[in-house]
Protein backbone atom coordinates (compact mmCIF):
# COMPACT_ATOMS: atom_id res chain seq x y z
CA UNK A 1 0.00 0.00 0.00
CA UNK A 2 2.69 2.44 0.97
CA UNK A 3 4.75 1.64 -2.06
CA UNK A 4 1.78 2.15 -4.33
CA UNK A 5 1.03 5.57 -2.96
CA UNK A 6 4.64 6.55 -2.93
CA UNK A 7 4.92 6.04 -6.65
CA UNK A 8 1.89 8.19 -7.16
CA UNK A 9 2.87 11.00 -4.88
CA UNK A 10 6.57 11.11 -5.63
CA UNK A 11 7.97 11.87 -9.01
CA UNK A 12 11.17 12.98 -10.64
CA UNK A 13 11.32 16.67 -11.30
CA UNK A 14 13.90 19.02 -12.66
CA UNK A 15 15.16 21.13 -9.78
CA UNK A 16 17.17 24.26 -10.48
CA UNK A 17 19.01 26.55 -8.16
CA UNK A 18 21.76 29.09 -8.21
CA UNK A 19 25.27 28.11 -7.29
CA UNK A 20 28.33 30.28 -7.13
CA UNK A 21 31.43 29.47 -9.12
CA UNK A 22 34.70 30.85 -7.96
CA UNK A 23 36.60 32.86 -10.56
CA UNK A 24 40.11 33.86 -9.62
CA UNK A 25 41.56 37.20 -10.44
CA UNK A 26 44.76 39.00 -9.57
CA UNK A 27 43.52 41.63 -7.22
CA UNK A 28 44.52 40.45 -3.79
CA UNK A 29 41.97 42.43 -1.88
CA UNK A 30 39.10 40.00 -2.10
CA UNK A 31 36.67 39.31 0.68
CA UNK A 32 36.83 35.57 0.69
CA UNK A 33 37.12 34.29 4.19
CA UNK A 34 39.38 31.31 4.52
CA UNK A 35 39.23 28.92 7.38
CA UNK A 36 42.08 26.44 7.09
CA UNK A 37 41.45 23.61 9.44
CA UNK A 38 43.28 21.09 11.50
CA UNK A 39 46.73 20.40 10.27
CA UNK A 40 45.88 19.13 6.84
CA UNK A 41 48.80 21.12 5.56
CA UNK A 42 49.40 24.62 6.67
CA UNK A 43 52.08 27.22 6.57
CA UNK A 44 52.20 28.29 2.98
CA UNK A 45 48.61 27.85 2.03
CA UNK A 46 47.83 30.18 -0.78
CA UNK A 47 44.73 32.20 -0.15
CA UNK A 48 42.49 32.18 -3.13
CA UNK A 49 41.22 35.57 -4.03
CA UNK A 50 38.59 36.18 -6.59
CA UNK A 51 34.93 36.53 -7.00
CA UNK A 52 31.99 34.22 -7.06
CA UNK A 53 29.68 34.30 -9.99
CA UNK A 54 26.18 32.89 -9.96
CA UNK A 55 25.51 29.93 -12.23
CA UNK A 56 22.23 28.14 -12.54
CA UNK A 57 22.45 24.41 -12.04
CA UNK A 58 19.76 21.79 -12.45
CA UNK A 59 19.37 18.15 -11.58
CA UNK A 60 16.63 15.57 -11.31
CA UNK A 61 15.25 15.06 -7.88
CA UNK A 62 12.55 12.85 -6.44
CA UNK A 63 9.97 15.23 -5.04
CA UNK A 64 6.56 14.88 -3.50
CA UNK A 65 3.92 16.64 -5.52
CA UNK A 66 1.46 18.40 -3.31
CA UNK A 67 -1.22 18.71 -5.89
CA UNK A 68 -3.95 16.14 -5.33
CA UNK A 69 -3.39 13.06 -7.41
CA UNK A 70 -6.22 11.13 -8.84
CA UNK A 71 -6.46 7.41 -8.98
CA UNK A 72 -6.18 5.85 -12.39
CA UNK A 73 -8.98 3.89 -14.06
CA UNK A 74 -10.12 0.95 -12.02
CA UNK A 75 -8.19 1.98 -8.95
CA UNK A 76 -11.20 3.14 -7.08
CA UNK A 77 -11.54 6.63 -5.78
CA UNK A 78 -13.62 8.84 -3.64
CA UNK A 79 -13.40 8.67 0.08
CA UNK A 80 -11.87 5.38 0.80
CA UNK A 81 -13.70 3.64 -2.02
CA UNK A 82 -11.10 1.22 -3.21
CA UNK A 83 -8.58 2.16 -0.67
CA UNK A 84 -9.56 0.06 2.27
CA UNK A 85 -11.48 2.74 4.09
CA UNK A 86 -9.42 4.60 6.60
CA UNK A 87 -6.79 1.96 6.70
CA UNK A 88 -4.84 3.42 3.79
CA UNK A 89 -1.57 5.22 4.20
CA UNK A 90 -2.07 8.90 3.64
CA UNK A 91 1.10 10.87 3.16
CA UNK A 92 1.15 14.18 4.99
CA UNK A 93 1.50 16.96 2.45
CA UNK A 94 4.90 18.54 3.03
CA UNK A 95 5.34 22.28 3.40
CA UNK A 96 6.04 24.28 0.33
CA UNK A 97 4.78 21.74 -2.13
CA UNK A 98 7.85 19.57 -2.49
CA UNK A 99 10.04 17.62 -0.16
CA UNK A 100 12.99 15.50 -1.16
CA UNK A 101 12.98 11.94 0.07
CA UNK A 102 16.56 11.78 1.24
CA UNK A 103 18.51 13.97 3.64
CA UNK A 104 15.58 16.06 4.89
CA UNK A 105 17.57 17.79 7.62
CA UNK A 106 20.43 18.65 5.31
CA UNK A 107 18.22 19.87 2.49
CA UNK A 108 16.32 22.10 4.87
CA UNK A 109 19.26 24.45 5.38
CA UNK A 110 21.71 23.49 2.63
CA UNK A 111 21.57 23.61 -1.14
CA UNK A 112 24.12 22.33 -3.58
CA UNK A 113 24.87 20.17 -6.55
CA UNK A 114 25.53 17.07 -4.47
CA UNK A 115 25.18 13.43 -5.43
CA UNK A 116 22.79 11.27 -3.44
CA UNK A 117 25.79 9.74 -1.67
CA UNK A 118 27.01 13.17 -0.71
CA UNK A 119 23.59 14.18 0.57
CA UNK A 120 23.57 11.04 2.72
CA UNK A 121 27.02 11.79 4.03
CA UNK A 122 25.97 15.33 4.90
CA UNK A 123 22.76 14.09 6.51
CA UNK A 124 24.65 11.56 8.64
CA UNK A 125 26.96 14.27 9.92
CA UNK A 126 23.97 16.47 10.69
CA UNK A 127 22.26 13.63 12.54
CA UNK A 128 25.23 13.38 14.86
CA UNK A 129 25.14 17.11 15.39
CA UNK A 130 21.40 17.22 16.06
CA UNK A 131 21.79 14.33 18.47
CA UNK A 132 23.75 16.67 20.70
CA UNK A 133 21.68 19.27 22.57
CA UNK A 134 23.99 22.13 21.67
CA UNK A 135 24.19 20.95 18.06
CA UNK A 136 20.42 20.72 17.90
CA UNK A 137 20.20 24.27 19.23
CA UNK A 138 22.51 25.48 16.50
CA UNK A 139 20.61 23.59 13.82
CA UNK A 140 17.30 25.04 15.00
CA UNK A 141 18.69 28.55 14.96
CA UNK A 142 20.07 28.06 11.46
CA UNK A 143 16.72 26.67 10.33
CA UNK A 144 15.10 29.96 11.32
CA UNK A 145 17.57 31.93 9.19
CA UNK A 146 18.07 29.66 6.23
CA UNK A 147 14.92 28.44 4.55
CA UNK A 148 13.62 27.51 1.16
CA UNK A 149 14.65 30.77 -0.46
CA UNK A 150 17.91 31.31 1.32
CA UNK A 151 19.97 28.24 2.06
CA UNK A 152 23.65 27.76 2.75
CA UNK A 153 25.36 26.54 -0.41
CA UNK A 154 27.34 23.42 0.34
CA UNK A 155 30.25 22.01 -1.66
CA UNK A 156 32.35 18.96 -0.99
CA UNK A 157 35.79 19.53 -2.40
CA UNK A 158 38.87 17.32 -2.36
CA UNK A 159 40.89 20.27 -3.51
CA UNK A 160 40.11 22.12 -0.33
CA UNK A 161 42.57 21.11 2.36
CA UNK A 162 40.16 21.91 5.10
CA UNK A 163 36.79 23.50 5.49
CA UNK A 164 35.68 27.07 5.16
CA UNK A 165 32.68 29.32 5.33
CA UNK A 166 32.51 32.25 2.92
CA UNK A 167 30.01 34.76 4.32
CA UNK A 168 29.69 36.94 1.24
CA UNK A 169 28.33 34.08 -0.80
CA UNK A 170 27.03 32.04 2.09
CA UNK A 171 28.99 28.95 1.05
CA UNK A 172 30.49 26.14 3.11
CA UNK A 173 33.24 24.26 1.31
CA UNK A 174 34.13 21.02 2.98
CA UNK A 175 36.81 18.40 2.50
CA UNK A 176 34.97 15.04 2.36
CA UNK A 177 37.49 13.46 4.72
CA UNK A 178 36.46 15.73 7.56
CA UNK A 179 33.81 14.91 10.14
CA UNK A 180 30.79 16.29 11.94
CA UNK A 181 32.67 18.37 14.51
CA UNK A 182 34.24 20.40 11.75
CA UNK A 183 30.87 20.79 10.06
CA UNK A 184 29.49 22.10 13.35
CA UNK A 185 32.37 24.59 13.43
CA UNK A 186 31.53 25.94 9.97
CA UNK A 187 27.81 26.03 10.74
CA UNK A 188 28.67 28.10 13.79
CA UNK A 189 30.44 30.59 11.53
CA UNK A 190 27.33 30.88 9.38
CA UNK A 191 25.29 31.58 12.51
CA UNK A 192 27.82 34.10 13.83
CA UNK A 193 27.89 35.99 10.58
CA UNK A 194 24.12 36.22 10.35
CA UNK A 195 23.86 37.86 13.77
CA UNK A 196 25.16 41.09 12.26
CA UNK A 197 25.00 40.24 8.58
CA UNK A 198 27.69 42.79 7.90
CA UNK A 199 30.98 42.00 6.21
CA UNK A 200 32.96 44.77 7.89
CA UNK A 201 31.85 43.76 11.35
CA UNK A 202 32.63 40.16 10.52
CA UNK A 203 36.12 40.98 9.30
CA UNK A 204 36.86 43.02 12.40
CA UNK A 205 36.08 40.16 14.72
CA UNK A 206 37.27 37.11 12.84
CA UNK A 207 39.57 36.03 15.67
CA UNK A 208 36.71 36.44 18.14
CA UNK A 209 34.53 34.22 15.96
CA UNK A 210 37.25 31.62 15.60
CA UNK A 211 37.69 31.35 19.35
CA UNK A 212 33.98 30.82 19.89
CA UNK A 213 33.69 28.32 17.03
CA UNK A 214 36.67 26.34 18.22
CA UNK A 215 35.39 26.18 21.76
CA UNK A 216 31.94 25.13 20.56
CA UNK A 217 33.56 22.38 18.52
CA UNK A 218 35.61 21.23 21.49
CA UNK A 219 32.52 21.07 23.72
CA UNK A 220 30.80 18.95 21.09
CA UNK A 221 33.56 16.35 21.19
CA UNK A 222 33.76 16.41 24.97
CA UNK A 223 30.42 14.69 25.29
CA UNK A 224 31.54 11.68 23.30
CA UNK A 225 34.96 10.15 23.92
CA UNK A 226 34.82 8.05 20.76
CA UNK A 227 34.12 11.08 18.58
CA UNK A 228 36.86 12.99 20.33
CA UNK A 229 39.44 10.26 19.77
CA UNK A 230 38.61 10.00 16.07
CA UNK A 231 38.14 13.69 15.46
CA UNK A 232 39.80 16.22 13.22
CA UNK A 233 40.48 17.96 16.50
CA UNK A 234 42.77 15.19 17.79
CA UNK A 235 44.57 15.10 14.45
CA UNK A 236 45.26 18.78 14.92
CA UNK A 237 46.45 18.32 18.47
CA UNK A 238 48.82 15.55 17.50
CA UNK A 239 50.38 17.88 14.99
CA UNK A 240 50.75 20.52 17.67
CA UNK A 241 48.05 22.84 16.36
CA UNK A 242 48.06 25.78 18.75
CA UNK A 243 44.37 26.47 18.27
CA UNK A 244 43.34 23.14 19.74
CA UNK A 245 45.89 23.21 22.52
CA UNK A 246 44.97 26.69 23.67
CA UNK A 247 41.20 26.36 23.21
CA UNK A 248 40.92 23.34 25.48
CA UNK A 249 42.07 25.40 28.46
CA UNK A 250 39.00 27.58 28.07
CA UNK A 251 37.05 24.94 29.95
CA UNK A 252 38.70 26.12 33.16
CA UNK A 253 36.87 29.42 32.80
CA UNK A 254 33.86 28.99 30.52
CA UNK A 255 31.31 26.29 31.14
CA UNK A 256 29.58 24.27 28.44
CA UNK A 257 26.75 26.79 28.21
CA UNK A 258 29.10 29.68 27.62
CA UNK A 259 28.98 31.13 31.12
CA UNK A 260 31.97 32.30 33.07
CA UNK A 261 33.20 30.65 36.22
CA UNK A 262 36.58 30.49 37.84
CA UNK A 263 39.19 33.11 38.47
CA UNK A 264 38.85 36.28 36.43
CA UNK A 265 42.45 37.45 36.82
CA UNK A 266 43.85 34.15 35.61
CA UNK A 267 41.28 34.14 32.83
CA UNK A 268 42.36 37.53 31.55
CA UNK A 269 46.03 36.57 31.63
CA UNK A 270 45.34 33.33 29.82
CA UNK A 271 43.12 35.09 27.28
CA UNK A 272 45.51 37.91 26.47
CA UNK A 273 48.81 36.09 26.55
CA UNK A 274 48.04 32.52 25.55
CA UNK A 275 44.78 32.17 23.68
CA UNK A 276 44.92 35.33 21.59
CA UNK A 277 48.55 34.80 20.82
CA UNK A 278 47.93 31.28 19.57
CA UNK A 279 45.10 32.36 17.29
CA UNK A 280 46.66 35.53 15.97
CA UNK A 281 49.87 33.78 14.99
CA UNK A 282 48.29 30.67 13.51
CA UNK A 283 49.41 30.24 9.89
CA UNK A 284 46.56 31.48 7.76
CA UNK A 285 45.08 33.63 10.52
CA UNK A 286 47.79 36.31 10.60
CA UNK A 287 45.62 38.88 8.89
CA UNK A 288 42.51 38.17 10.88
CA UNK A 289 41.31 40.95 13.12
CA UNK A 290 40.36 40.89 16.77
CA UNK A 291 37.88 43.19 18.48
CA UNK A 292 38.82 43.63 22.16
CA UNK A 293 35.47 43.74 23.92
CA UNK A 294 35.79 44.95 27.49
CA UNK A 295 33.64 42.05 28.57
CA UNK A 296 35.25 38.98 27.06
CA UNK A 297 32.06 37.02 27.60
CA UNK A 298 30.52 38.86 24.65
CA UNK A 299 32.55 36.42 22.62
CA UNK A 300 30.32 33.57 23.74
CA UNK A 301 26.93 35.14 23.06
CA UNK A 302 26.15 32.63 20.32
CA UNK A 303 27.24 29.65 22.39
CA UNK A 304 24.93 30.79 25.18
CA UNK A 305 22.08 31.17 22.72
CA UNK A 306 22.35 27.70 21.19
CA UNK A 307 22.65 26.03 24.61
CA UNK A 308 19.67 27.84 26.16
CA UNK A 309 17.65 24.65 26.34
CA UNK A 310 20.49 22.36 27.40
CA UNK A 311 21.34 21.09 30.85
ZN1 LIG B 1 36.80 28.66 11.75
JSON list of C-alpha atoms in Angstrom, two decimals, residues 171-294:
[
{"chain": "A", "resi": 171, "resn": "UNK", "atom": "CA", "xyz": [28.99, 28.95, 1.05]},
{"chain": "A", "resi": 172, "resn": "UNK", "atom": "CA", "xyz": [30.49, 26.14, 3.11]},
{"chain": "A", "resi": 173, "resn": "UNK", "atom": "CA", "xyz": [33.24, 24.26, 1.31]},
{"chain": "A", "resi": 174, "resn": "UNK", "atom": "CA", "xyz": [34.13, 21.02, 2.98]},
{"chain": "A", "resi": 175, "resn": "UNK", "atom": "CA", "xyz": [36.81, 18.40, 2.50]},
{"chain": "A", "resi": 176, "resn": "UNK", "atom": "CA", "xyz": [34.97, 15.04, 2.36]},
{"chain": "A", "resi": 177, "resn": "UNK", "atom": "CA", "xyz": [37.49, 13.46, 4.72]},
{"chain": "A", "resi": 178, "resn": "UNK", "atom": "CA", "xyz": [36.46, 15.73, 7.56]},
{"chain": "A", "resi": 179, "resn": "UNK", "atom": "CA", "xyz": [33.81, 14.91, 10.14]},
{"chain": "A", "resi": 180, "resn": "UNK", "atom": "CA", "xyz": [30.79, 16.29, 11.94]},
{"chain": "A", "resi": 181, "resn": "UNK", "atom": "CA", "xyz": [32.67, 18.37, 14.51]},
{"chain": "A", "resi": 182, "resn": "UNK", "atom": "CA", "xyz": [34.24, 20.40, 11.75]},
{"chain": "A", "resi": 183, "resn": "UNK", "atom": "CA", "xyz": [30.87, 20.79, 10.06]},
{"chain": "A", "resi": 184, "resn": "UNK", "atom": "CA", "xyz": [29.49, 22.10, 13.35]},
{"chain": "A", "resi": 185, "resn": "UNK", "atom": "CA", "xyz": [32.37, 24.59, 13.43]},
{"chain": "A", "resi": 186, "resn": "UNK", "atom": "CA", "xyz": [31.53, 25.94, 9.97]},
{"chain": "A", "resi": 187, "resn": "UNK", "atom": "CA", "xyz": [27.81, 26.03, 10.74]},
{"chain": "A", "resi": 188, "resn": "UNK", "atom": "CA", "xyz": [28.67, 28.10, 13.79]},
{"chain": "A", "resi": 189, "resn": "UNK", "atom": "CA", "xyz": [30.44, 30.59, 11.53]},
{"chain": "A", "resi": 190, "resn": "UNK", "atom": "CA", "xyz": [27.33, 30.88, 9.38]},
{"chain": "A", "resi": 191, "resn": "UNK", "atom": "CA", "xyz": [25.29, 31.58, 12.51]},
{"chain": "A", "resi": 192, "resn": "UNK", "atom": "CA", "xyz": [27.82, 34.10, 13.83]},
{"chain": "A", "resi": 193, "resn": "UNK", "atom": "CA", "xyz": [27.89, 35.99, 10.58]},
{"chain": "A", "resi": 194, "resn": "UNK", "atom": "CA", "xyz": [24.12, 36.22, 10.35]},
{"chain": "A", "resi": 195, "resn": "UNK", "atom": "CA", "xyz": [23.86, 37.86, 13.77]},
{"chain": "A", "resi": 196, "resn": "UNK", "atom": "CA", "xyz": [25.16, 41.09, 12.26]},
{"chain": "A", "resi": 197, "resn": "UNK", "atom": "CA", "xyz": [25.00, 40.24, 8.58]},
{"chain": "A", "resi": 198, "resn": "UNK", "atom": "CA", "xyz": [27.69, 42.79, 7.90]},
{"chain": "A", "resi": 199, "resn": "UNK", "atom": "CA", "xyz": [30.98, 42.00, 6.21]},
{"chain": "A", "resi": 200, "resn": "UNK", "atom": "CA", "xyz": [32.96, 44.77, 7.89]},
{"chain": "A", "resi": 201, "resn": "UNK", "atom": "CA", "xyz": [31.85, 43.76, 11.35]},
{"chain": "A", "resi": 202, "resn": "UNK", "atom": "CA", "xyz": [32.63, 40.16, 10.52]},
{"chain": "A", "resi": 203, "resn": "UNK", "atom": "CA", "xyz": [36.12, 40.98, 9.30]},
{"chain": "A", "resi": 204, "resn": "UNK", "atom": "CA", "xyz": [36.86, 43.02, 12.40]},
{"chain": "A", "resi": 205, "resn": "UNK", "atom": "CA", "xyz": [36.08, 40.16, 14.72]},
{"chain": "A", "resi": 206, "resn": "UNK", "atom": "CA", "xyz": [37.27, 37.11, 12.84]},
{"chain": "A", "resi": 207, "resn": "UNK", "atom": "CA", "xyz": [39.57, 36.03, 15.67]},
{"chain": "A", "resi": 208, "resn": "UNK", "atom": "CA", "xyz": [36.71, 36.44, 18.14]},
{"chain": "A", "resi": 209, "resn": "UNK", "atom": "CA", "xyz": [34.53, 34.22, 15.96]},
{"chain": "A", "resi": 210, "resn": "UNK", "atom": "CA", "xyz": [37.25, 31.62, 15.60]},
{"chain": "A", "resi": 211, "resn": "UNK", "atom": "CA", "xyz": [37.69, 31.35, 19.35]},
{"chain": "A", "resi": 212, "resn": "UNK", "atom": "CA", "xyz": [33.98, 30.82, 19.89]},
{"chain": "A", "resi": 213, "resn": "UNK", "atom": "CA", "xyz": [33.69, 28.32, 17.03]},
{"chain": "A", "resi": 214, "resn": "UNK", "atom": "CA", "xyz": [36.67, 26.34, 18.22]},
{"chain": "A", "resi": 215, "resn": "UNK", "atom": "CA", "xyz": [35.39, 26.18, 21.76]},
{"chain": "A", "resi": 216, "resn": "UNK", "atom": "CA", "xyz": [31.94, 25.13, 20.56]},
{"chain": "A", "resi": 217, "resn": "UNK", "atom": "CA", "xyz": [33.56, 22.38, 18.52]},
{"chain": "A", "resi": 218, "resn": "UNK", "atom": "CA", "xyz": [35.61, 21.23, 21.49]},
{"chain": "A", "resi": 219, "resn": "UNK", "atom": "CA", "xyz": [32.52, 21.07, 23.72]},
{"chain": "A", "resi": 220, "resn": "UNK", "atom": "CA", "xyz": [30.80, 18.95, 21.09]},
{"chain": "A", "resi": 221, "resn": "UNK", "atom": "CA", "xyz": [33.56, 16.35, 21.19]},
{"chain": "A", "resi": 222, "resn": "UNK", "atom": "CA", "xyz": [33.76, 16.41, 24.97]},
{"chain": "A", "resi": 223, "resn": "UNK", "atom": "CA", "xyz": [30.42, 14.69, 25.29]},
{"chain": "A", "resi": 224, "resn": "UNK", "atom": "CA", "xyz": [31.54, 11.68, 23.30]},
{"chain": "A", "resi": 225, "resn": "UNK", "atom": "CA", "xyz": [34.96, 10.15, 23.92]},
{"chain": "A", "resi": 226, "resn": "UNK", "atom": "CA", "xyz": [34.82, 8.05, 20.76]},
{"chain": "A", "resi": 227, "resn": "UNK", "atom": "CA", "xyz": [34.12, 11.08, 18.58]},
{"chain": "A", "resi": 228, "resn": "UNK", "atom": "CA", "xyz": [36.86, 12.99, 20.33]},
{"chain": "A", "resi": 229, "resn": "UNK", "atom": "CA", "xyz": [39.44, 10.26, 19.77]},
{"chain": "A", "resi": 230, "resn": "UNK", "atom": "CA", "xyz": [38.61, 10.00, 16.07]},
{"chain": "A", "resi": 231, "resn": "UNK", "atom": "CA", "xyz": [38.14, 13.69, 15.46]},
{"chain": "A", "resi": 232, "resn": "UNK", "atom": "CA", "xyz": [39.80, 16.22, 13.22]},
{"chain": "A", "resi": 233, "resn": "UNK", "atom": "CA", "xyz": [40.48, 17.96, 16.50]},
{"chain": "A", "resi": 234, "resn": "UNK", "atom": "CA", "xyz": [42.77, 15.19, 17.79]},
{"chain": "A", "resi": 235, "resn": "UNK", "atom": "CA", "xyz": [44.57, 15.10, 14.45]},
{"chain": "A", "resi": 236, "resn": "UNK", "atom": "CA", "xyz": [45.26, 18.78, 14.92]},
{"chain": "A", "resi": 237, "resn": "UNK", "atom": "CA", "xyz": [46.45, 18.32, 18.47]},
{"chain": "A", "resi": 238, "resn": "UNK", "atom": "CA", "xyz": [48.82, 15.55, 17.50]},
{"chain": "A", "resi": 239, "resn": "UNK", "atom": "CA", "xyz": [50.38, 17.88, 14.99]},
{"chain": "A", "resi": 240, "resn": "UNK", "atom": "CA", "xyz": [50.75, 20.52, 17.67]},
{"chain": "A", "resi": 241, "resn": "UNK", "atom": "CA", "xyz": [48.05, 22.84, 16.36]},
{"chain": "A", "resi": 242, "resn": "UNK", "atom": "CA", "xyz": [48.06, 25.78, 18.75]},
{"chain": "A", "resi": 243, "resn": "UNK", "atom": "CA", "xyz": [44.37, 26.47, 18.27]},
{"chain": "A", "resi": 244, "resn": "UNK", "atom": "CA", "xyz": [43.34, 23.14, 19.74]},
{"chain": "A", "resi": 245, "resn": "UNK", "atom": "CA", "xyz": [45.89, 23.21, 22.52]},
{"chain": "A", "resi": 246, "resn": "UNK", "atom": "CA", "xyz": [44.97, 26.69, 23.67]},
{"chain": "A", "resi": 247, "resn": "UNK", "atom": "CA", "xyz": [41.20, 26.36, 23.21]},
{"chain": "A", "resi": 248, "resn": "UNK", "atom": "CA", "xyz": [40.92, 23.34, 25.48]},
{"chain": "A", "resi": 249, "resn": "UNK", "atom": "CA", "xyz": [42.07, 25.40, 28.46]},
{"chain": "A", "resi": 250, "resn": "UNK", "atom": "CA", "xyz": [39.00, 27.58, 28.07]},
{"chain": "A", "resi": 251, "resn": "UNK", "atom": "CA", "xyz": [37.05, 24.94, 29.95]},
{"chain": "A", "resi": 252, "resn": "UNK", "atom": "CA", "xyz": [38.70, 26.12, 33.16]},
{"chain": "A", "resi": 253, "resn": "UNK", "atom": "CA", "xyz": [36.87, 29.42, 32.80]},
{"chain": "A", "resi": 254, "resn": "UNK", "atom": "CA", "xyz": [33.86, 28.99, 30.52]},
{"chain": "A", "resi": 255, "resn": "UNK", "atom": "CA", "xyz": [31.31, 26.29, 31.14]},
{"chain": "A", "resi": 256, "resn": "UNK", "atom": "CA", "xyz": [29.58, 24.27, 28.44]},
{"chain": "A", "resi": 257, "resn": "UNK", "atom": "CA", "xyz": [26.75, 26.79, 28.21]},
{"chain": "A", "resi": 258, "resn": "UNK", "atom": "CA", "xyz": [29.10, 29.68, 27.62]},
{"chain": "A", "resi": 259, "resn": "UNK", "atom": "CA", "xyz": [28.98, 31.13, 31.12]},
{"chain": "A", "resi": 260, "resn": "UNK", "atom": "CA", "xyz": [31.97, 32.30, 33.07]},
{"chain": "A", "resi": 261, "resn": "UNK", "atom": "CA", "xyz": [33.20, 30.65, 36.22]},
{"chain": "A", "resi": 262, "resn": "UNK", "atom": "CA", "xyz": [36.58, 30.49, 37.84]},
{"chain": "A", "resi": 263, "resn": "UNK", "atom": "CA", "xyz": [39.19, 33.11, 38.47]},
{"chain": "A", "resi": 264, "resn": "UNK", "atom": "CA", "xyz": [38.85, 36.28, 36.43]},
{"chain": "A", "resi": 265, "resn": "UNK", "atom": "CA", "xyz": [42.45, 37.45, 36.82]},
{"chain": "A", "resi": 266, "resn": "UNK", "atom": "CA", "xyz": [43.85, 34.15, 35.61]},
{"chain": "A", "resi": 267, "resn": "UNK", "atom": "CA", "xyz": [41.28, 34.14, 32.83]},
{"chain": "A", "resi": 268, "resn": "UNK", "atom": "CA", "xyz": [42.36, 37.53, 31.55]},
{"chain": "A", "resi": 269, "resn": "UNK", "atom": "CA", "xyz": [46.03, 36.57, 31.63]},
{"chain": "A", "resi": 270, "resn": "UNK", "atom": "CA", "xyz": [45.34, 33.33, 29.82]},
{"chain": "A", "resi": 271, "resn": "UNK", "atom": "CA", "xyz": [43.12, 35.09, 27.28]},
{"chain": "A", "resi": 272, "resn": "UNK", "atom": "CA", "xyz": [45.51, 37.91, 26.47]},
{"chain": "A", "resi": 273, "resn": "UNK", "atom": "CA", "xyz": [48.81, 36.09, 26.55]},
{"chain": "A", "resi": 274, "resn": "UNK", "atom": "CA", "xyz": [48.04, 32.52, 25.55]},
{"chain": "A", "resi": 275, "resn": "UNK", "atom": "CA", "xyz": [44.78, 32.17, 23.68]},
{"chain": "A", "resi": 276, "resn": "UNK", "atom": "CA", "xyz": [44.92, 35.33, 21.59]},
{"chain": "A", "resi": 277, "resn": "UNK", "atom": "CA", "xyz": [48.55, 34.80, 20.82]},
{"chain": "A", "resi": 278, "resn": "UNK", "atom": "CA", "xyz": [47.93, 31.28, 19.57]},
{"chain": "A", "resi": 279, "resn": "UNK", "atom": "CA", "xyz": [45.10, 32.36, 17.29]},
{"chain": "A", "resi": 280, "resn": "UNK", "atom": "CA", "xyz": [46.66, 35.53, 15.97]},
{"chain": "A", "resi": 281, "resn": "UNK", "atom": "CA", "xyz": [49.87, 33.78, 14.99]},
{"chain": "A", "resi": 282, "resn": "UNK", "atom": "CA", "xyz": [48.29, 30.67, 13.51]},
{"chain": "A", "resi": 283, "resn": "UNK", "atom": "CA", "xyz": [49.41, 30.24, 9.89]},
{"chain": "A", "resi": 284, "resn": "UNK", "atom": "CA", "xyz": [46.56, 31.48, 7.76]},
{"chain": "A", "resi": 285, "resn": "UNK", "atom": "CA", "xyz": [45.08, 33.63, 10.52]},
{"chain": "A", "resi": 286, "resn": "UNK", "atom": "CA", "xyz": [47.79, 36.31, 10.60]},
{"chain": "A", "resi": 287, "resn": "UNK", "atom": "CA", "xyz": [45.62, 38.88, 8.89]},
{"chain": "A", "resi": 288, "resn": "UNK", "atom": "CA", "xyz": [42.51, 38.17, 10.88]},
{"chain": "A", "resi": 289, "resn": "UNK", "atom": "CA", "xyz": [41.31, 40.95, 13.12]},
{"chain": "A", "resi": 290, "resn": "UNK", "atom": "CA", "xyz": [40.36, 40.89, 16.77]},
{"chain": "A", "resi": 291, "resn": "UNK", "atom": "CA", "xyz": [37.88, 43.19, 18.48]},
{"chain": "A", "resi": 292, "resn": "UNK", "atom": "CA", "xyz": [38.82, 43.63, 22.16]},
{"chain": "A", "resi": 293, "resn": "UNK", "atom": "CA", "xyz": [35.47, 43.74, 23.92]},
{"chain": "A", "resi": 294, "resn": "UNK", "atom": "CA", "xyz": [35.79, 44.95, 27.49]}
]
